[in-house]
PDB file of C-alpha atoms in Angstrom:
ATOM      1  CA  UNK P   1     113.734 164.945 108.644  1.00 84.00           C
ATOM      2  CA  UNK P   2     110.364 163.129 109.405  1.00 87.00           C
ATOM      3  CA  UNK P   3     111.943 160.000 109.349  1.00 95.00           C
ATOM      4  CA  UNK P   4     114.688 160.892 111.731  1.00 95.00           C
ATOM      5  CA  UNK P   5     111.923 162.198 113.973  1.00 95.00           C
ATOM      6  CA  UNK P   6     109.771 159.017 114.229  1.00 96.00           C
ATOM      7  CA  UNK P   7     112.979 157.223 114.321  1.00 97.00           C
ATOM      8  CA  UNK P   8     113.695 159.340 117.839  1.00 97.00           C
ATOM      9  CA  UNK P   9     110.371 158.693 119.105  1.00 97.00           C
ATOM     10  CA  UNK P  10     110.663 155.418 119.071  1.00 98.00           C
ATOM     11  CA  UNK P  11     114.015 154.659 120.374  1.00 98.00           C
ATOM     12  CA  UNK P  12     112.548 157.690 123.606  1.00 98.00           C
ATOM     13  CA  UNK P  13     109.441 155.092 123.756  1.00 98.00           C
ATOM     14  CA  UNK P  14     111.618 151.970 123.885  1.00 98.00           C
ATOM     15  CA  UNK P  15     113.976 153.535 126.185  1.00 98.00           C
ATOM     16  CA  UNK P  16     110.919 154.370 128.323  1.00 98.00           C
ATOM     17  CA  UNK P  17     109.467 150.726 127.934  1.00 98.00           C
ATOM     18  CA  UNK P  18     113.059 149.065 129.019  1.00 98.00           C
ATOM     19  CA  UNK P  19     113.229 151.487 132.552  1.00 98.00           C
ATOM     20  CA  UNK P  20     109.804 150.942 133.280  1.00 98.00           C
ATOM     21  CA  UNK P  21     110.974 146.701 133.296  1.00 97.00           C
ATOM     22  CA  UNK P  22     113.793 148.148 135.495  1.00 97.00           C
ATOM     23  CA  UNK P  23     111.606 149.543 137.657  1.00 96.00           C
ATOM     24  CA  UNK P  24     109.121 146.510 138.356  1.00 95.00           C
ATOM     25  CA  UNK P  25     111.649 144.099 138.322  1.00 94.00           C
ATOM     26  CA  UNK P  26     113.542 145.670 141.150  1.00 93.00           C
ATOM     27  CA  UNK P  27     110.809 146.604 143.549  1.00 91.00           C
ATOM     28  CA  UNK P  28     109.466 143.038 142.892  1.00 87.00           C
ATOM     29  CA  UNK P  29     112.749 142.068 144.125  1.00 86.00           C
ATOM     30  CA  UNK P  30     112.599 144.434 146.814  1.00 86.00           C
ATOM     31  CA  UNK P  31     109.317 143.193 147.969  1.00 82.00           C
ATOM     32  CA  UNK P  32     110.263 139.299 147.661  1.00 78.00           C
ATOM     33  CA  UNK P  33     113.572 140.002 149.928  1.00 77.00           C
ATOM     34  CA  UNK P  34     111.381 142.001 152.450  1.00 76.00           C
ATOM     35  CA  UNK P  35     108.320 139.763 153.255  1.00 68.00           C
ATOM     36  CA  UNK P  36     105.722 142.423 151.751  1.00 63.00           C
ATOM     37  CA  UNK P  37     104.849 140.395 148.558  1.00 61.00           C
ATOM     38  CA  UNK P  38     101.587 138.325 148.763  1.00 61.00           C
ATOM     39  CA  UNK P  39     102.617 135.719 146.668  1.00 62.00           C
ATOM     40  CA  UNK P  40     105.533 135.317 148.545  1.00 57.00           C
ATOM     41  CA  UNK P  41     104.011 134.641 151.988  1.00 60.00           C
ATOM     42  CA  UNK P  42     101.344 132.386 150.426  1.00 63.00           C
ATOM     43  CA  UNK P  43     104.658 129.785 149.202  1.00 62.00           C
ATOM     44  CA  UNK P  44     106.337 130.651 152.805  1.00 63.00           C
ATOM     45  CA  UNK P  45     103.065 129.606 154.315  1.00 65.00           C
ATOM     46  CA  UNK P  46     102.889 126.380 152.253  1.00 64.00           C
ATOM     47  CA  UNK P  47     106.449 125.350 152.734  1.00 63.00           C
ATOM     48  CA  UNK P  48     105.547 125.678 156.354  1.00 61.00           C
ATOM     49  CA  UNK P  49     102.985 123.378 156.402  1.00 62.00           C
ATOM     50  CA  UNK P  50     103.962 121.124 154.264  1.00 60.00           C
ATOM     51  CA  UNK P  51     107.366 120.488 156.571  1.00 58.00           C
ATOM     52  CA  UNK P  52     105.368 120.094 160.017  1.00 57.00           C
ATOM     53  CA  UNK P  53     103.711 117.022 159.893  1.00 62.00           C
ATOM     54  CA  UNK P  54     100.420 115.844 161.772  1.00 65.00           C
ATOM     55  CA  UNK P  55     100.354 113.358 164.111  1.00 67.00           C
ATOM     56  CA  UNK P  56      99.116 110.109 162.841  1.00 66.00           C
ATOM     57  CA  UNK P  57      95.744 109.205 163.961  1.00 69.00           C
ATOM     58  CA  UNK P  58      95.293 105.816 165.549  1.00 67.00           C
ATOM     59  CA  UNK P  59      93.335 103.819 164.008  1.00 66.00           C
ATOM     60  CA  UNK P  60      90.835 101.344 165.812  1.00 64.00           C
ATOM     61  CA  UNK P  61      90.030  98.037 164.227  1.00 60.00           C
ATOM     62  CA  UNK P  62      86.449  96.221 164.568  1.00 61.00           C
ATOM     63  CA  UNK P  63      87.550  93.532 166.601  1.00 58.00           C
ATOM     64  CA  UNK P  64      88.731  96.238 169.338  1.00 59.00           C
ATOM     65  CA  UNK P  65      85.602  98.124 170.120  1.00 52.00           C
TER      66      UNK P  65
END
């Protein structure tokens, strides 16, 4: 009877454990999709600057000036 007890326990705590993953992995997703992660807008905010490129500078020999 203990046994079968503990044995319930458990599975309640892994069955817990598993919907608590559900949980964080969906409103992760949730947040991703709707711009309200952190992390997310930091890597937007890279892409973005790393597709606009500056303008070259020109550059001005010696024998010019």
């Amino acid at each position: 009877m203990i046994s079968a007890t503990v044995i319930l326990v458990l599975m309640i705590v892994a069955l817990f454990i598993m919907m608590m993953g559900i949980v964080f992995a969906f409103t992760s997703i949730i947040l991703n999709y709707t711009g309200r992660s952190k992390s997310y807008d930091r890597a937007a905010i890279k892409m973005s600057k790393a597709n606009d490129p500056k303008p070259a500078k020109s550059k001005k020999s010696k024998e010019q000036a």
